[in-house]
């Protein structure tokens, strides 16, 4: 046996993001068209180190859309296995503000659930459809493009 120390494997690092599924009384959902890549998504982003998840949702939704929200409940946890990102998604309702474009959003629109599924990639549309359901939060994994098969 050698006295050379064994290299201990490092713990994988993950990034945590938050997103808000803001639902109006008429059932429409607040969405953004991202300025950087043109994709439609629910508003959200990286959770800051000192920030509670609900505070991060309120901040991100406001920064990207101009809408102030109340966070209602956690509706899903989504892991991008290829990038090591864990997203916490919360259902919210609007409390004020007005839609505005930002450096991060090329468009801000209230879409119907059908419009969400036709405009958004599967990994983002499922976050909205899960948030519109009652019951326990959903837990899903994806590779950035496609959902992993349910176990």
JSON list of C-alpha atoms in Angstrom, two decimals:
[
{"chain": "A", "resi": 1, "resn": "UNK", "atom": "CA", "xyz": [0.00, 0.00, 0.00]},
{"chain": "A", "resi": 2, "resn": "UNK", "atom": "CA", "xyz": [1.11, 3.47, -0.81]},
{"chain": "A", "resi": 3, "resn": "UNK", "atom": "CA", "xyz": [1.19, 6.40, 1.57]},
{"chain": "A", "resi": 4, "resn": "UNK", "atom": "CA", "xyz": [0.01, 8.71, -1.21]},
{"chain": "A", "resi": 5, "resn": "UNK", "atom": "CA", "xyz": [-3.25, 10.32, -0.12]},
{"chain": "A", "resi": 6, "resn": "UNK", "atom": "CA", "xyz": [-6.31, 9.38, -2.15]},
{"chain": "A", "resi": 7, "resn": "UNK", "atom": "CA", "xyz": [-7.97, 12.24, -3.95]},
{"chain": "A", "resi": 8, "resn": "UNK", "atom": "CA", "xyz": [-11.41, 12.79, -2.42]},
{"chain": "A", "resi": 9, "resn": "UNK", "atom": "CA", "xyz": [-14.09, 13.44, -5.05]},
{"chain": "A", "resi": 10, "resn": "UNK", "atom": "CA", "xyz": [-15.53, 16.94, -4.87]},
{"chain": "A", "resi": 11, "resn": "UNK", "atom": "CA", "xyz": [-19.17, 17.56, -4.11]},
{"chain": "A", "resi": 12, "resn": "UNK", "atom": "CA", "xyz": [-21.12, 18.57, -7.22]},
{"chain": "A", "resi": 13, "resn": "UNK", "atom": "CA", "xyz": [-22.08, 22.22, -7.25]},
{"chain": "A", "resi": 14, "resn": "UNK", "atom": "CA", "xyz": [-25.57, 23.33, -8.21]},
{"chain": "A", "resi": 15, "resn": "UNK", "atom": "CA", "xyz": [-27.06, 26.69, -9.04]},
{"chain": "A", "resi": 16, "resn": "UNK", "atom": "CA", "xyz": [-30.51, 27.52, -7.67]},
{"chain": "A", "resi": 17, "resn": "UNK", "atom": "CA", "xyz": [-32.99, 29.56, -9.66]},
{"chain": "A", "resi": 18, "resn": "UNK", "atom": "CA", "xyz": [-36.54, 30.69, -8.96]},
{"chain": "A", "resi": 19, "resn": "UNK", "atom": "CA", "xyz": [-39.47, 31.43, -11.25]},
{"chain": "A", "resi": 20, "resn": "UNK", "atom": "CA", "xyz": [-42.93, 32.88, -10.75]},
{"chain": "A", "resi": 21, "resn": "UNK", "atom": "CA", "xyz": [-46.02, 31.58, -12.50]},
{"chain": "A", "resi": 22, "resn": "UNK", "atom": "CA", "xyz": [-48.19, 34.67, -12.14]},
{"chain": "A", "resi": 23, "resn": "UNK", "atom": "CA", "xyz": [-51.84, 33.84, -12.85]},
{"chain": "A", "resi": 24, "resn": "UNK", "atom": "CA", "xyz": [-54.54, 36.45, -13.44]},
{"chain": "A", "resi": 25, "resn": "UNK", "atom": "CA", "xyz": [-58.20, 35.97, -12.51]},
{"chain": "A", "resi": 26, "resn": "UNK", "atom": "CA", "xyz": [-58.97, 35.24, -16.19]},
{"chain": "A", "resi": 27, "resn": "UNK", "atom": "CA", "xyz": [-56.45, 32.36, -16.19]},
{"chain": "A", "resi": 28, "resn": "UNK", "atom": "CA", "xyz": [-53.79, 34.10, -18.29]},
{"chain": "A", "resi": 29, "resn": "UNK", "atom": "CA", "xyz": [-50.16, 33.68, -17.23]},
{"chain": "A", "resi": 30, "resn": "UNK", "atom": "CA", "xyz": [-47.43, 36.34, -17.18]},
{"chain": "A", "resi": 31, "resn": "UNK", "atom": "CA", "xyz": [-44.58, 35.46, -19.57]},
{"chain": "A", "resi": 32, "resn": "UNK", "atom": "CA", "xyz": [-41.50, 37.04, -21.06]},
{"chain": "A", "resi": 33, "resn": "UNK", "atom": "CA", "xyz": [-39.70, 36.71, -24.33]},
{"chain": "A", "resi": 34, "resn": "UNK", "atom": "CA", "xyz": [-36.05, 36.70, -23.26]},
{"chain": "A", "resi": 35, "resn": "UNK", "atom": "CA", "xyz": [-33.93, 39.43, -24.82]},
{"chain": "A", "resi": 36, "resn": "UNK", "atom": "CA", "xyz": [-30.79, 37.27, -24.97]},
{"chain": "A", "resi": 37, "resn": "UNK", "atom": "CA", "xyz": [-32.14, 34.23, -26.83]},
{"chain": "A", "resi": 38, "resn": "UNK", "atom": "CA", "xyz": [-35.73, 35.00, -27.89]},
{"chain": "A", "resi": 39, "resn": "UNK", "atom": "CA", "xyz": [-37.34, 32.13, -25.97]},
{"chain": "A", "resi": 40, "resn": "UNK", "atom": "CA", "xyz": [-40.63, 32.46, -24.10]},
{"chain": "A", "resi": 41, "resn": "UNK", "atom": "CA", "xyz": [-40.40, 31.62, -20.40]},
{"chain": "A", "resi": 42, "resn": "UNK", "atom": "CA", "xyz": [-41.97, 32.41, -17.04]},
{"chain": "A", "resi": 43, "resn": "UNK", "atom": "CA", "xyz": [-40.07, 35.28, -15.38]},
{"chain": "A", "resi": 44, "resn": "UNK", "atom": "CA", "xyz": [-37.29, 34.17, -13.05]},
{"chain": "A", "resi": 45, "resn": "UNK", "atom": "CA", "xyz": [-33.58, 33.88, -12.48]},
{"chain": "A", "resi": 46, "resn": "UNK", "atom": "CA", "xyz": [-30.75, 33.00, -10.12]},
{"chain": "A", "resi": 47, "resn": "UNK", "atom": "CA", "xyz": [-31.49, 33.09, -6.40]},
{"chain": "A", "resi": 48, "resn": "UNK", "atom": "CA", "xyz": [-29.01, 35.31, -4.58]},
{"chain": "A", "resi": 49, "resn": "UNK", "atom": "CA", "xyz": [-27.01, 33.77, -1.71]},
{"chain": "A", "resi": 50, "resn": "UNK", "atom": "CA", "xyz": [-28.62, 35.85, 1.06]},
{"chain": "A", "resi": 51, "resn": "UNK", "atom": "CA", "xyz": [-32.14, 35.74, -0.39]},
{"chain": "A", "resi": 52, "resn": "UNK", "atom": "CA", "xyz": [-35.15, 33.66, 0.68]},
{"chain": "A", "resi": 53, "resn": "UNK", "atom": "CA", "xyz": [-36.75, 31.86, -2.29]},
{"chain": "A", "resi": 54, "resn": "UNK", "atom": "CA", "xyz": [-40.00, 33.86, -2.08]},
{"chain": "A", "resi": 55, "resn": "UNK", "atom": "CA", "xyz": [-38.05, 37.15, -1.99]},
{"chain": "A", "resi": 56, "resn": "UNK", "atom": "CA", "xyz": [-36.10, 36.03, -5.05]},
{"chain": "A", "resi": 57, "resn": "UNK", "atom": "CA", "xyz": [-39.32, 35.31, -6.95]},
{"chain": "A", "resi": 58, "resn": "UNK", "atom": "CA", "xyz": [-40.75, 38.73, -6.12]},
{"chain": "A", "resi": 59, "resn": "UNK", "atom": "CA", "xyz": [-37.50, 40.44, -7.16]},
{"chain": "A", "resi": 60, "resn": "UNK", "atom": "CA", "xyz": [-37.06, 38.51, -10.41]},
{"chain": "A", "resi": 61, "resn": "UNK", "atom": "CA", "xyz": [-40.67, 38.93, -11.56]},
{"chain": "A", "resi": 62, "resn": "UNK", "atom": "CA", "xyz": [-40.56, 42.66, -10.84]},
{"chain": "A", "resi": 63, "resn": "UNK", "atom": "CA", "xyz": [-37.14, 43.16, -12.47]},
{"chain": "A", "resi": 64, "resn": "UNK", "atom": "CA", "xyz": [-38.17, 41.33, -15.65]},
{"chain": "A", "resi": 65, "resn": "UNK", "atom": "CA", "xyz": [-41.78, 42.49, -16.03]},
{"chain": "A", "resi": 66, "resn": "UNK", "atom": "CA", "xyz": [-42.60, 45.50, -13.81]},
{"chain": "A", "resi": 67, "resn": "UNK", "atom": "CA", "xyz": [-45.30, 43.45, -12.03]},
{"chain": "A", "resi": 68, "resn": "UNK", "atom": "CA", "xyz": [-45.31, 43.21, -8.22]},
{"chain": "A", "resi": 69, "resn": "UNK", "atom": "CA", "xyz": [-46.46, 39.81, -6.98]},
{"chain": "A", "resi": 70, "resn": "UNK", "atom": "CA", "xyz": [-47.57, 37.93, -3.90]},
{"chain": "A", "resi": 71, "resn": "UNK", "atom": "CA", "xyz": [-46.12, 34.41, -3.74]},
{"chain": "A", "resi": 72, "resn": "UNK", "atom": "CA", "xyz": [-48.84, 31.82, -3.09]},
{"chain": "A", "resi": 73, "resn": "UNK", "atom": "CA", "xyz": [-47.16, 28.40, -3.02]},
{"chain": "A", "resi": 74, "resn": "UNK", "atom": "CA", "xyz": [-44.36, 26.19, -4.32]},
{"chain": "A", "resi": 75, "resn": "UNK", "atom": "CA", "xyz": [-45.61, 24.24, -7.35]},
{"chain": "A", "resi": 76, "resn": "UNK", "atom": "CA", "xyz": [-42.51, 22.44, -8.59]},
{"chain": "A", "resi": 77, "resn": "UNK", "atom": "CA", "xyz": [-38.82, 21.64, -8.37]},
{"chain": "A", "resi": 78, "resn": "UNK", "atom": "CA", "xyz": [-37.02, 21.13, -11.69]},
{"chain": "A", "resi": 79, "resn": "UNK", "atom": "CA", "xyz": [-33.44, 19.98, -12.20]},
{"chain": "A", "resi": 80, "resn": "UNK", "atom": "CA", "xyz": [-31.51, 20.61, -15.39]},
{"chain": "A", "resi": 81, "resn": "UNK", "atom": "CA", "xyz": [-29.17, 17.61, -15.24]},
{"chain": "A", "resi": 82, "resn": "UNK", "atom": "CA", "xyz": [-26.86, 18.90, -17.97]},
{"chain": "A", "resi": 83, "resn": "UNK", "atom": "CA", "xyz": [-26.20, 22.29, -16.33]},
{"chain": "A", "resi": 84, "resn": "UNK", "atom": "CA", "xyz": [-26.67, 21.51, -12.62]},
{"chain": "A", "resi": 85, "resn": "UNK", "atom": "CA", "xyz": [-29.46, 24.05, -12.15]},
{"chain": "A", "resi": 86, "resn": "UNK", "atom": "CA", "xyz": [-32.27, 23.42, -9.68]},
{"chain": "A", "resi": 87, "resn": "UNK", "atom": "CA", "xyz": [-35.30, 25.65, -10.27]},
{"chain": "A", "resi": 88, "resn": "UNK", "atom": "CA", "xyz": [-37.91, 26.33, -7.60]},
{"chain": "A", "resi": 89, "resn": "UNK", "atom": "CA", "xyz": [-41.17, 27.42, -9.21]},
{"chain": "A", "resi": 90, "resn": "UNK", "atom": "CA", "xyz": [-43.91, 29.25, -7.33]},
{"chain": "A", "resi": 91, "resn": "UNK", "atom": "CA", "xyz": [-47.49, 30.16, -8.23]},
{"chain": "A", "resi": 92, "resn": "UNK", "atom": "CA", "xyz": [-48.13, 33.87, -7.67]},
{"chain": "A", "resi": 93, "resn": "UNK", "atom": "CA", "xyz": [-50.74, 36.55, -8.20]},
{"chain": "A", "resi": 94, "resn": "UNK", "atom": "CA", "xyz": [-50.23, 40.17, -9.23]},
{"chain": "A", "resi": 95, "resn": "UNK", "atom": "CA", "xyz": [-50.48, 42.89, -6.60]},
{"chain": "A", "resi": 96, "resn": "UNK", "atom": "CA", "xyz": [-49.57, 45.93, -8.65]},
{"chain": "A", "resi": 97, "resn": "UNK", "atom": "CA", "xyz": [-47.22, 47.51, -11.12]},
{"chain": "A", "resi": 98, "resn": "UNK", "atom": "CA", "xyz": [-47.59, 47.47, -14.89]},
{"chain": "A", "resi": 99, "resn": "UNK", "atom": "CA", "xyz": [-45.98, 45.51, -17.68]},
{"chain": "A", "resi": 100, "resn": "UNK", "atom": "CA", "xyz": [-42.74, 46.99, -18.95]},
{"chain": "A", "resi": 101, "resn": "UNK", "atom": "CA", "xyz": [-39.84, 45.84, -21.07]},
{"chain": "A", "resi": 102, "resn": "UNK", "atom": "CA", "xyz": [-36.40, 45.52, -19.48]},
{"chain": "A", "resi": 103, "resn": "UNK", "atom": "CA", "xyz": [-32.87, 44.63, -20.54]},
{"chain": "A", "resi": 104, "resn": "UNK", "atom": "CA", "xyz": [-33.85, 40.99, -19.92]},
{"chain": "A", "resi": 105, "resn": "UNK", "atom": "CA", "xyz": [-37.27, 40.94, -21.62]},
{"chain": "A", "resi": 106, "resn": "UNK", "atom": "CA", "xyz": [-37.95, 41.77, -25.26]},
{"chain": "A", "resi": 107, "resn": "UNK", "atom": "CA", "xyz": [-41.69, 41.21, -24.68]},
{"chain": "A", "resi": 108, "resn": "UNK", "atom": "CA", "xyz": [-44.00, 40.82, -21.67]},
{"chain": "A", "resi": 109, "resn": "UNK", "atom": "CA", "xyz": [-47.36, 39.17, -22.34]},
{"chain": "A", "resi": 110, "resn": "UNK", "atom": "CA", "xyz": [-50.22, 37.48, -20.51]},
{"chain": "A", "resi": 111, "resn": "UNK", "atom": "CA", "xyz": [-50.75, 34.18, -22.36]},
{"chain": "A", "resi": 112, "resn": "UNK", "atom": "CA", "xyz": [-53.49, 31.58, -22.20]},
{"chain": "A", "resi": 113, "resn": "UNK", "atom": "CA", "xyz": [-52.41, 28.08, -21.15]},
{"chain": "A", "resi": 114, "resn": "UNK", "atom": "CA", "xyz": [-52.76, 26.96, -24.80]},
{"chain": "A", "resi": 115, "resn": "UNK", "atom": "CA", "xyz": [-50.52, 29.83, -25.96]},
{"chain": "A", "resi": 116, "resn": "UNK", "atom": "CA", "xyz": [-47.97, 28.84, -23.30]},
{"chain": "A", "resi": 117, "resn": "UNK", "atom": "CA", "xyz": [-47.74, 25.28, -24.60]},
{"chain": "A", "resi": 118, "resn": "UNK", "atom": "CA", "xyz": [-47.43, 26.43, -28.21]},
{"chain": "A", "resi": 119, "resn": "UNK", "atom": "CA", "xyz": [-44.78, 29.15, -27.57]},
{"chain": "A", "resi": 120, "resn": "UNK", "atom": "CA", "xyz": [-42.63, 27.70, -24.79]},
{"chain": "A", "resi": 121, "resn": "UNK", "atom": "CA", "xyz": [-40.19, 24.82, -24.91]},
{"chain": "A", "resi": 122, "resn": "UNK", "atom": "CA", "xyz": [-41.47, 21.72, -23.09]},
{"chain": "A", "resi": 123, "resn": "UNK", "atom": "CA", "xyz": [-39.18, 22.24, -20.07]},
{"chain": "A", "resi": 124, "resn": "UNK", "atom": "CA", "xyz": [-40.72, 25.68, -19.43]},
{"chain": "A", "resi": 125, "resn": "UNK", "atom": "CA", "xyz": [-44.32, 24.98, -20.47]},
{"chain": "A", "resi": 126, "resn": "UNK", "atom": "CA", "xyz": [-44.52, 22.11, -17.96]},
{"chain": "A", "resi": 127, "resn": "UNK", "atom": "CA", "xyz": [-43.67, 24.54, -15.16]},
{"chain": "A", "resi": 128, "resn": "UNK", "atom": "CA", "xyz": [-46.73, 26.57, -16.06]},
{"chain": "A", "resi": 129, "resn": "UNK", "atom": "CA", "xyz": [-49.05, 23.58, -16.51]},
{"chain": "A", "resi": 130, "resn": "UNK", "atom": "CA", "xyz": [-47.84, 22.09, -13.20]},
{"chain": "A", "resi": 131, "resn": "UNK", "atom": "CA", "xyz": [-48.49, 25.42, -11.43]},
{"chain": "A", "resi": 132, "resn": "UNK", "atom": "CA", "xyz": [-52.07, 25.48, -12.73]},
{"chain": "A", "resi": 133, "resn": "UNK", "atom": "CA", "xyz": [-52.79, 22.11, -11.07]},
{"chain": "A", "resi": 134, "resn": "UNK", "atom": "CA", "xyz": [-53.81, 21.60, -7.47]},
{"chain": "A", "resi": 135, "resn": "UNK", "atom": "CA", "xyz": [-51.98, 19.28, -5.13]},
{"chain": "A", "resi": 136, "resn": "UNK", "atom": "CA", "xyz": [-48.41, 18.67, -4.09]},
{"chain": "A", "resi": 137, "resn": "UNK", "atom": "CA", "xyz": [-45.48, 20.27, -5.91]},
{"chain": "A", "resi": 138, "resn": "UNK", "atom": "CA", "xyz": [-44.15, 18.28, -8.88]},
{"chain": "A", "resi": 139, "resn": "UNK", "atom": "CA", "xyz": [-40.51, 17.18, -8.98]},
{"chain": "A", "resi": 140, "resn": "UNK", "atom": "CA", "xyz": [-39.03, 16.72, -12.45]},
{"chain": "A", "resi": 141, "resn": "UNK", "atom": "CA", "xyz": [-35.67, 16.39, -14.16]},
{"chain": "A", "resi": 142, "resn": "UNK", "atom": "CA", "xyz": [-34.68, 17.42, -17.69]},
{"chain": "A", "resi": 143, "resn": "UNK", "atom": "CA", "xyz": [-31.58, 17.80, -19.82]},
{"chain": "A", "resi": 144, "resn": "UNK", "atom": "CA", "xyz": [-32.32, 21.39, -20.83]},
{"chain": "A", "resi": 145, "resn": "UNK", "atom": "CA", "xyz": [-34.44, 20.31, -23.80]},
{"chain": "A", "resi": 146, "resn": "UNK", "atom": "CA", "xyz": [-36.55, 17.29, -22.89]},
{"chain": "A", "resi": 147, "resn": "UNK", "atom": "CA", "xyz": [-38.12, 16.08, -19.66]},
{"chain": "A", "resi": 148, "resn": "UNK", "atom": "CA", "xyz": [-36.74, 12.86, -18.21]},
{"chain": "A", "resi": 149, "resn": "UNK", "atom": "CA", "xyz": [-39.24, 10.01, -18.20]},
{"chain": "A", "resi": 150, "resn": "UNK", "atom": "CA", "xyz": [-41.29, 9.88, -15.00]},
{"chain": "A", "resi": 151, "resn": "UNK", "atom": "CA", "xyz": [-40.13, 7.12, -12.71]}
]
